[in-house]
XYZ file of C-alpha atoms in Angstrom:
145
model
C -10.052 -11.270 -18.698
C -9.760 -12.963 -15.497
C -7.588 -11.452 -12.486
C -6.228 -13.385 -9.703
C -4.437 -12.185 -6.582
C -1.794 -14.640 -5.216
C 0.725 -14.979 -2.581
C 4.052 -13.203 -3.531
C 7.730 -13.011 -2.242
C 9.486 -11.531 -5.252
C 10.188 -8.603 -3.177
C 12.809 -7.424 -6.056
C 9.596 -7.044 -8.516
C 7.662 -5.616 -5.938
C 9.831 -3.119 -5.009
C 9.870 -1.690 -8.412
C 6.059 -1.391 -8.467
C 6.649 -0.048 -4.846
C 9.095 2.978 -6.139
C 7.105 3.424 -9.331
C 3.845 4.290 -7.318
C 5.526 6.422 -4.908
C 6.938 8.760 -7.559
C 3.785 8.867 -9.330
C 1.621 9.310 -5.811
C 3.979 10.852 -3.156
C 4.615 14.168 -4.470
C 5.085 14.990 -0.733
C 8.158 12.936 -0.143
C 11.569 14.210 -0.792
C 13.854 12.414 -3.302
C 16.030 11.693 -0.145
C 13.139 10.467 1.900
C 12.000 8.096 -1.219
C 15.732 6.753 -1.098
C 15.610 6.035 2.739
C 12.263 4.244 1.875
C 13.372 2.449 -1.092
C 16.467 0.897 0.525
C 14.144 -0.508 3.386
C 10.976 -1.669 1.798
C 12.093 -4.808 0.210
C 14.778 -5.716 3.302
C 13.069 -4.647 6.341
C 9.099 -4.177 5.467
C 8.026 -6.648 3.049
C 9.237 -9.695 4.726
C 7.066 -8.649 7.851
C 3.829 -8.812 5.924
C 1.683 -11.172 4.058
C 1.961 -9.877 0.515
C -0.809 -10.654 -2.351
C -0.401 -9.649 -5.850
C -2.064 -9.019 -9.085
C 0.221 -10.041 -11.978
C 0.105 -9.175 -15.873
C -0.030 -11.691 -18.416
C 4.131 -11.986 -18.275
C 3.775 -12.756 -14.539
C 5.067 -9.546 -13.171
C 3.376 -7.791 -10.473
C 1.574 -4.884 -11.384
C -0.156 -4.163 -7.815
C 0.186 -5.642 -4.320
C -1.224 -5.276 -0.841
C 0.753 -6.169 2.162
C -1.310 -7.469 5.422
C -0.431 -7.925 8.916
C -2.777 -9.338 11.750
C -5.585 -6.889 11.357
C -4.310 -4.044 9.190
C -3.382 -3.085 5.756
C 0.309 -2.191 5.770
C 0.955 -1.405 2.165
C -1.000 -1.120 -1.197
C 0.735 -0.027 -4.410
C -0.471 -0.036 -7.798
C 1.964 0.576 -10.713
C 1.092 3.924 -12.501
C 0.553 2.266 -16.107
C -1.919 0.133 -14.346
C -3.938 2.831 -12.039
C -7.623 3.457 -12.890
C -8.244 -0.473 -13.894
C -9.713 -1.340 -10.640
C -6.662 -3.420 -9.178
C -6.409 -1.165 -5.841
C -10.358 -1.933 -5.250
C -9.811 -5.374 -5.825
C -7.077 -5.893 -3.505
C -8.992 -3.878 -0.597
C -11.990 -6.240 -1.377
C -9.751 -8.878 -1.076
C -8.598 -7.813 2.282
C -11.818 -6.864 3.822
C -13.567 -9.704 2.476
C -11.214 -12.753 2.349
C -8.763 -11.751 5.160
C -11.116 -9.787 7.357
C -8.903 -6.646 7.699
C -10.589 -3.635 9.082
C -7.689 -1.141 9.593
C -5.359 1.027 7.559
C -2.907 3.737 8.000
C -2.532 6.222 5.577
C 0.072 9.010 4.739
C -2.190 12.433 5.407
C -0.572 14.024 2.635
C -1.433 11.380 0.087
C -5.022 12.829 -0.525
C -5.679 10.257 -3.524
C -5.301 7.433 -0.941
C -7.192 8.966 1.781
C -10.072 9.507 -0.646
C -9.818 6.219 -2.095
C -10.399 4.746 1.587
C -13.178 6.943 2.566
C -14.854 5.980 -0.836
C -14.599 2.225 0.026
C -16.142 2.873 3.599
C -13.173 3.643 5.962
C -13.481 6.459 8.423
C -10.446 8.437 10.383
C -10.261 7.116 13.805
C -6.903 8.638 14.828
C -3.507 10.797 13.594
C 0.327 10.378 14.519
C 2.174 13.468 13.816
C 5.013 11.197 12.843
C 5.285 8.159 10.434
C 6.882 4.529 11.932
C 10.327 6.171 11.177
C 9.702 9.194 13.138
C 9.505 11.153 9.814
C 7.168 14.538 9.627
C 4.602 12.749 7.464
C 1.545 12.389 9.523
C -0.268 9.340 9.497
C -3.956 8.801 9.507
C -5.506 5.612 11.391
C -8.484 4.602 9.497
C -11.013 1.725 10.086
C -13.826 0.448 7.815
C -17.444 1.505 9.113
C -19.554 -1.576 10.400
């Protein structure tokens, strides 16, 4: 099967992938905080980044990555599609095609942390709170040269 990575601004469909992925992988978030972020993801966060997605045969996004100038701002894979290499493909695209070198990861998201460490990133800093000031520590990572 040939997989393509294309620009995508279908924020509603992307938000569905985001929500399913967060519920499957962010067990450290409360339901109230998931709802807090859900209300902002498509209206505030997504419009600020360049989003590239992998779509299924029906044209629906199943995985996506959001990029800023030199940072991966978001990378989410629908739980039904996890384990198929989509996250790795999106990460390689960001590094090789877009020149991205950095990513921020929730410290409690151990699977994401392991994923980035496995792909050559190292921790270069830590904030005690996330960008919204909530008590979810953020690890700053950079690809090792």
